[in-house]
Short mmCIF file of C-alpha atoms and ligand atoms in Angstrom, two decimals:
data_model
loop_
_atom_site.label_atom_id
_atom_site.label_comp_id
_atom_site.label_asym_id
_atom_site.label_seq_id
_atom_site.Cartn_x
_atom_site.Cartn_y
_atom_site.Cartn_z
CA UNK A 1 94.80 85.90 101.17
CA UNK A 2 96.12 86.32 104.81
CA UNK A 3 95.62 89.46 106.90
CA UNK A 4 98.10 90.54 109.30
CA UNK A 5 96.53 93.31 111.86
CA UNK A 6 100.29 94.82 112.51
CA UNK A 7 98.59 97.43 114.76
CA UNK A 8 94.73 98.23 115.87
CA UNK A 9 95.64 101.65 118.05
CA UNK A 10 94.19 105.01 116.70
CA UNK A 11 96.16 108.21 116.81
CA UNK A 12 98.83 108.46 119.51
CA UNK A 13 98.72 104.60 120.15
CA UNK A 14 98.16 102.74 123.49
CA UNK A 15 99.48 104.61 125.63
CA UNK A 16 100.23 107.68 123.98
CA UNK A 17 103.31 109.03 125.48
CA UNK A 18 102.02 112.45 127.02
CA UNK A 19 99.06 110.32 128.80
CA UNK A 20 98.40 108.94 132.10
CA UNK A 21 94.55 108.06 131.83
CA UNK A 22 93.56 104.71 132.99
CA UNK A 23 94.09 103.39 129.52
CA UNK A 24 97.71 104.61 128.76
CA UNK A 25 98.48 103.53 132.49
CA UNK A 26 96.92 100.33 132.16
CA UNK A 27 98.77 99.66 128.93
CA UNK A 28 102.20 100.71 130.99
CA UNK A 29 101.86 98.00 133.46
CA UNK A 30 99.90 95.34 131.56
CA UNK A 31 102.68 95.39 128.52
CA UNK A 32 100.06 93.29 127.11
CA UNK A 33 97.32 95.54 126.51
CA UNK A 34 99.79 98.20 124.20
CA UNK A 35 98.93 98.80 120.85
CA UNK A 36 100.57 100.73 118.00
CA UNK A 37 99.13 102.84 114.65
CA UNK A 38 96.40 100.67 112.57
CA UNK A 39 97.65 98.80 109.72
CA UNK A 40 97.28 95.93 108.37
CA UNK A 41 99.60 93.85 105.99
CA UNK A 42 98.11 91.63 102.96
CA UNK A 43 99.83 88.65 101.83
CA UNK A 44 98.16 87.53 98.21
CA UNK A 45 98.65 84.11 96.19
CA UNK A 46 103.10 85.24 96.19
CA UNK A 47 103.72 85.26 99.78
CA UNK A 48 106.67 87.26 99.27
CA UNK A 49 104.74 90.38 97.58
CA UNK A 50 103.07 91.36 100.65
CA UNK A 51 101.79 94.95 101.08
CA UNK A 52 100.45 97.49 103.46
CA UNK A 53 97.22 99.43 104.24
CA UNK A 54 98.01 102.70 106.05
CA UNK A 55 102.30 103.56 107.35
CA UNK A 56 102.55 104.75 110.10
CA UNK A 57 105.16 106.14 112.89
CA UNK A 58 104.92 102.18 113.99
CA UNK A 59 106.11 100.97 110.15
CA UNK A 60 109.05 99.73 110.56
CA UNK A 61 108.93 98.06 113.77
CA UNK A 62 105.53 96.54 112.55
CA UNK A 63 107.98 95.13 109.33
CA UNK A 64 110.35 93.32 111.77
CA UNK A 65 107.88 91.71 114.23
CA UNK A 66 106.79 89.39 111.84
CA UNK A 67 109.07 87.03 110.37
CA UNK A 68 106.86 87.35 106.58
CA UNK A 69 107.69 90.89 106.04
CA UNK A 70 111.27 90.83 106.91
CA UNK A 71 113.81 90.98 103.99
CA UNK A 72 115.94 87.83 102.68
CA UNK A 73 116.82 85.30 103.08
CA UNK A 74 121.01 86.50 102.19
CA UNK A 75 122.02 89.83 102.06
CA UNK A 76 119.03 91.00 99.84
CA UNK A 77 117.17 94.63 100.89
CA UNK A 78 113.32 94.23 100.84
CA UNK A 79 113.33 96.58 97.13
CA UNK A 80 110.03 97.34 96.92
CA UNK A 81 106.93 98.61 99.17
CA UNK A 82 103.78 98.58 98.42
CA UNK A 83 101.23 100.42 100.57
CA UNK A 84 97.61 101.45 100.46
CA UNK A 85 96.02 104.65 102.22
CA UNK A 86 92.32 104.83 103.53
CA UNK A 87 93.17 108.78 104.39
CA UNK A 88 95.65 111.06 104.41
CA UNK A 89 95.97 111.53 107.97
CA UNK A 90 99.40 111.50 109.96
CA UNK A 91 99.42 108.68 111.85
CA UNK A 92 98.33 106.59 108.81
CA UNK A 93 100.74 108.27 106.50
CA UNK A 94 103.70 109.50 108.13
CA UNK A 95 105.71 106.04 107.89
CA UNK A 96 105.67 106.57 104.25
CA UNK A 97 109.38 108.90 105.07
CA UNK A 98 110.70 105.58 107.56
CA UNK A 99 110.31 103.66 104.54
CA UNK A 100 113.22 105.40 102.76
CA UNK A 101 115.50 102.63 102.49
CA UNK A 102 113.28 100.94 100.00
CA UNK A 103 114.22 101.67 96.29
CA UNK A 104 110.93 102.03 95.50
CA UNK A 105 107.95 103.26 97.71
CA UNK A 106 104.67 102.57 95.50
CA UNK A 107 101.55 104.43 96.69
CA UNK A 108 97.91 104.10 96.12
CA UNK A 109 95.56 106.52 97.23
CA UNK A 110 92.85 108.16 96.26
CA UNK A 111 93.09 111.65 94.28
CA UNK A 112 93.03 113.97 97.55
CA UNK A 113 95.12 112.31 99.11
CA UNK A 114 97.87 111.89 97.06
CA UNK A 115 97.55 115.62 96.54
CA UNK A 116 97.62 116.47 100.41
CA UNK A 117 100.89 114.05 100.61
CA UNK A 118 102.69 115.44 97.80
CA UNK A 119 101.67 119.48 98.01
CA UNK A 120 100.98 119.95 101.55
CA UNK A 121 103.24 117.19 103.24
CA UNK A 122 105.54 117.63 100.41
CA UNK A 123 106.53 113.83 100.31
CA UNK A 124 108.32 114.37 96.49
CA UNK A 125 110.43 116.72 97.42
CA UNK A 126 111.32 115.30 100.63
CA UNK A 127 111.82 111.69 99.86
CA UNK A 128 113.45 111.78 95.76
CA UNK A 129 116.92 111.74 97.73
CA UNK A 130 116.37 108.49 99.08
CA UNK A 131 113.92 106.59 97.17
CA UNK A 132 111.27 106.54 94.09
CA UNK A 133 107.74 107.28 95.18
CA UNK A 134 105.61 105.92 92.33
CA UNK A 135 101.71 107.02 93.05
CA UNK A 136 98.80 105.01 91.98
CA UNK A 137 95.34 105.94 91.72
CA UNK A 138 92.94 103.79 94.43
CA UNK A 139 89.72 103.24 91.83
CA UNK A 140 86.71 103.60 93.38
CA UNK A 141 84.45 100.49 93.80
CA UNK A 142 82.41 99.27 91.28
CA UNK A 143 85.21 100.25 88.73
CA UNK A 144 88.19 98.30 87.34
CA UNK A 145 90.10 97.09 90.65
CA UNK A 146 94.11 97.64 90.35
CA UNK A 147 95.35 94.41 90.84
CA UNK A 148 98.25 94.77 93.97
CA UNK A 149 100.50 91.49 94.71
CA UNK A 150 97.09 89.55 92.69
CA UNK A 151 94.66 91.06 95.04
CA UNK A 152 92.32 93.23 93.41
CA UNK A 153 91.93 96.57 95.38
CA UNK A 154 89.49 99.61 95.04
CA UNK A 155 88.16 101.73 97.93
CA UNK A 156 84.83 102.65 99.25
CA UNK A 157 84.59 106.09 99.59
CA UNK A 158 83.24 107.79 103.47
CA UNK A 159 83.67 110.92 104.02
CA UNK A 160 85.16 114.70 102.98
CA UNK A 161 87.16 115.21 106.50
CA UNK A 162 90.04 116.52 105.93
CA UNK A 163 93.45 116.17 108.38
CA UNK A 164 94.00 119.22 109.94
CA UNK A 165 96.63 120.02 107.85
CA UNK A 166 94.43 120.14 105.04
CA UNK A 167 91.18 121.57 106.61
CA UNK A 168 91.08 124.33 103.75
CA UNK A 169 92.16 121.95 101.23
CA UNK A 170 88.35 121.38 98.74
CA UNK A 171 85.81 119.15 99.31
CA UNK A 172 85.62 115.52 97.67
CA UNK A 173 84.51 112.45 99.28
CA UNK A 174 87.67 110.70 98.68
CA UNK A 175 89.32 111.98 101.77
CA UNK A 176 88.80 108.99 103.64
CA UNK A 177 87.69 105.44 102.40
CA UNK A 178 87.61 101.84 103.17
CA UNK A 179 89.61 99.87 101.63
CA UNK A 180 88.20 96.34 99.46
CA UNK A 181 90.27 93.60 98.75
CA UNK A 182 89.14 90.81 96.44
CA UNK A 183 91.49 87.76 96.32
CA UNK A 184 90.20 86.49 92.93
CA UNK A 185 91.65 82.75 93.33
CA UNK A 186 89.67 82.09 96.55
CA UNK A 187 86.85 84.46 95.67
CA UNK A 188 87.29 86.34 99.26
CA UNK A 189 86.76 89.78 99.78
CA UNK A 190 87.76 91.85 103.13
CA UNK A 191 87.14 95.40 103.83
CA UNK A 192 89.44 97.38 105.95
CA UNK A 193 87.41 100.74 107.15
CA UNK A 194 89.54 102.23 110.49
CA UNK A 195 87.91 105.42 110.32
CA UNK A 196 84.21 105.56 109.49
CA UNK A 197 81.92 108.79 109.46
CA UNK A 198 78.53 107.47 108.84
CA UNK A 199 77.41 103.96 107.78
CA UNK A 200 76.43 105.13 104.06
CA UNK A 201 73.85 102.94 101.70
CA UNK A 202 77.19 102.16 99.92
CA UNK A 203 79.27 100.96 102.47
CA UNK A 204 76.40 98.58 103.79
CA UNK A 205 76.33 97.12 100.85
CA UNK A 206 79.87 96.09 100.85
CA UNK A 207 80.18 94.98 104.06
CA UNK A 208 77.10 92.54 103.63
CA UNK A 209 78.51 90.98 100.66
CA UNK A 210 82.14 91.37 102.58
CA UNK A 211 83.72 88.17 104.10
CA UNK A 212 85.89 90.05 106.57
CA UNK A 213 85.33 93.75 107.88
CA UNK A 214 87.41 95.81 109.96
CA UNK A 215 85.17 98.92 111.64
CA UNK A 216 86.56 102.16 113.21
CA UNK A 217 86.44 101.21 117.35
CA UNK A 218 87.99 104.51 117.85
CA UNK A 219 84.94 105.32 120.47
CA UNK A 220 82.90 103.03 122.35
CA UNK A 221 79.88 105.69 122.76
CA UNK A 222 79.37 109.46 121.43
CA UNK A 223 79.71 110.92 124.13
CA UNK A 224 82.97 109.50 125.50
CA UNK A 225 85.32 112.60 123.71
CA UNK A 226 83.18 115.05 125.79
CA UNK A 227 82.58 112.90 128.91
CA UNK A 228 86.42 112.03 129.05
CA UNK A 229 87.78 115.67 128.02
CA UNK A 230 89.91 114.78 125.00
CA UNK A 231 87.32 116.86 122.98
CA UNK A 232 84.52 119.48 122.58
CA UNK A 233 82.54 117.48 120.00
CA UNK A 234 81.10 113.95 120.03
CA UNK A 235 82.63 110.92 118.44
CA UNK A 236 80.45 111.01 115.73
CA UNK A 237 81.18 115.09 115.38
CA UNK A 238 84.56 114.30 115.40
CA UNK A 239 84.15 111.38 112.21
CA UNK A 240 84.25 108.16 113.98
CA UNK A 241 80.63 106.50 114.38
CA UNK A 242 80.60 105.53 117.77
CA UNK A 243 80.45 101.53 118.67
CA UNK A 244 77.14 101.24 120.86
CA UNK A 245 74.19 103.45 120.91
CA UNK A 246 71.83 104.47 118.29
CA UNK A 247 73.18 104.76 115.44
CA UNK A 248 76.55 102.95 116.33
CA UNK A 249 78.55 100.21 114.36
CA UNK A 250 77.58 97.72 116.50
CA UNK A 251 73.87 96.85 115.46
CA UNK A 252 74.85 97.67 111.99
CA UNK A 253 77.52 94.75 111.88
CA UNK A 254 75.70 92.46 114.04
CA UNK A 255 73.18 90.89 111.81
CA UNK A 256 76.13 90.85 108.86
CA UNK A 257 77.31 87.27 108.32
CA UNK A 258 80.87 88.58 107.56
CA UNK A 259 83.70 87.75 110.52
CA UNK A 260 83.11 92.05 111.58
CA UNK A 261 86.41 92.97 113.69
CA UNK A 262 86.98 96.64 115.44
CA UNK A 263 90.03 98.14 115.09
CA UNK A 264 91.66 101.95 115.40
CA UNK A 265 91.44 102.18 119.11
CA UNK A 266 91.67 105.53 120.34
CA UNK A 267 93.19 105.27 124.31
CA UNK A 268 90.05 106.34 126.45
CA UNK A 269 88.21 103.54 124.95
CA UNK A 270 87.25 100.90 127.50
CA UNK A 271 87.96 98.10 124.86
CA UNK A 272 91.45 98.57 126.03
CA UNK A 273 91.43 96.92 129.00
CA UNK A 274 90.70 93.63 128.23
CA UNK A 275 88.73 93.22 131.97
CA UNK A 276 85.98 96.11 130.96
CA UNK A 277 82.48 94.23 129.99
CA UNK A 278 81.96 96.10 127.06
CA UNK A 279 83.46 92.68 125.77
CA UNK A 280 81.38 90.71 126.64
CA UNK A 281 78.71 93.26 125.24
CA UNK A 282 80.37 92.57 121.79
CA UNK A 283 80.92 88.99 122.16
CA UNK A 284 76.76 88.32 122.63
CA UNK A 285 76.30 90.07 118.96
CA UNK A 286 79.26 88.12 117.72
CA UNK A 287 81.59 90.61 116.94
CA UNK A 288 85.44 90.70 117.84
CA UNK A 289 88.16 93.44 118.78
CA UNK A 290 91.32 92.97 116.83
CA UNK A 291 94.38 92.78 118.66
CA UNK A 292 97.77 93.79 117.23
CA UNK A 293 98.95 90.35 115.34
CA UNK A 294 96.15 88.75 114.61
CA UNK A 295 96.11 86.56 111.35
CA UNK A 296 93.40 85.90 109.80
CA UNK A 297 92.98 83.81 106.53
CA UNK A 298 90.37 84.25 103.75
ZN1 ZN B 1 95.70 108.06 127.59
#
């Protein structure tokens, strides 16, 4: 399988447009440094049947950078998308409605999710106008994968946070997971994780048997929400484990022989100026920051 990062940016993107911190300035006059929403496209053993993990406000710009995903060749519409969730969250879903030209938007996501997008978002009702939303259930790891474009998918599960639009919505640790994909003809498996709450016994296990893992960067320490004023709680407090420090990604991945890539980028991160030494930091435990457009083949 090939894996296209389309975007590595958490919420609000690099820069976010109401922000003029170093990192959102840099990005303005370094064009090269901007990065939009995490997702990340799959392309199985049919080239042409390529899908999605996480849409969103980036979606359909991220479909026409890259000659793969655009439609044709002729006059033919791209009929079909196919697109994965790890959460229900905004800027992971919200591309789901700029996807309305397709005649068929299929879904899969866990239970909670697909209940937040259709009752609370109300993504039925808003999008049967213009297209068919067909919803498939995510199965949970260690059950029977759903096979997607011949990749065989199934999510780890993380953590009960809930958007904000859901915060009353009940508990179920399905609310955010990492995504597995097993490419049965090569025998590869990748796991795409952009938002991770604690490093549970489970999701070790995955990664270590993993080929390719994508981590949550959104924070490079805990304290960096409360230090840089974006936040009254830590990053870990506000459900992304923090890169370095005790406890962080960082010396979990390290010692992992998959290729271990950080994505989800939140702007205050130093990460995003590619001068900071926190790379070089990474690059002595062998680990990589994804850029948007990386491919990557498995
Ligand atoms: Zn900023």
């Amino acid at each position: 399988m090939l894996l296209l990062t389309l975007g590595t940016a958490a919420g609000g993107g690099v820069p976010q447009w109401n922000c003029a911190c170093p990192g959102c300035s840099g990005a303005r006059a370094h064009p090269d440094r901007r990065r939009t929403h995490d997702s990340l496209a799959v392309l199985g053993p049919d080239p042409s049947s390529w899908f999605l993990v996480n849409a969103g406000p980036d979606v359909a710009d991220h479909l026409e950078a890259h000659t793969a995903l655009r439609p044709g060749p002729g006059d033919e519409r791209t009929p079909v998308v196919r697109v994965l969730l790890t959460d229900a969250e905004l800027d992971h879903t919200i591309g789901l409605l700029r996807l309305r030209e397709a005649r068929n938007i299929e879904v899969h996501a866990t239970a909670p999710v697909r209940q937040a997008l259709r009752e609370r978002l109300a993504l039925d009702t808003t999008l049967t106008p213009y297209t068919t939303l067909s919803w498939h259930d995510l199965p949970q790891a260690g059950e029977k994968p759903t096979d997607v474009a011949g990749i065989e998918v199934s999510a780890v599960h993380l953590s009960t946070k809930r958007p904000r639009y859901a915060a009353d919505a009940p508990e179920d640790s399905g609310w955010v997971v990492a995504v597995r994909l097993h490419d049965p003809v090569r025998g590869s498996t990748a796991l795409y994780a952009p938002a991770l709450a604690e490093w549970s016994e489970e999701f070790g296990e995955e990664a270590a048997a993993a080929d390719c893992v994508f981590v949550d960067g959104t924070f490079w320490d805990d304290e960096e929400p409360r230090r840089l004023g974006i936040s009254a709680r830590t990053s870990t407090g506000m459900g992304h484990l923090p890169i370095e420090g005790p406890g962080g990604t960082a010396e979990r991945l390290a010692p992992l022989p998959a290729r271990c890539l950080y994505t989800h980028f939140n702007n205050t991160n130093p990460l995003v100026d590619p001068s900071a030494p926190e790379h070089g930091i990474l690059a002595d435990r062998g680990l990589e920051v994804a850029q948007d457009g990386m491919v990557i083949e498995l």
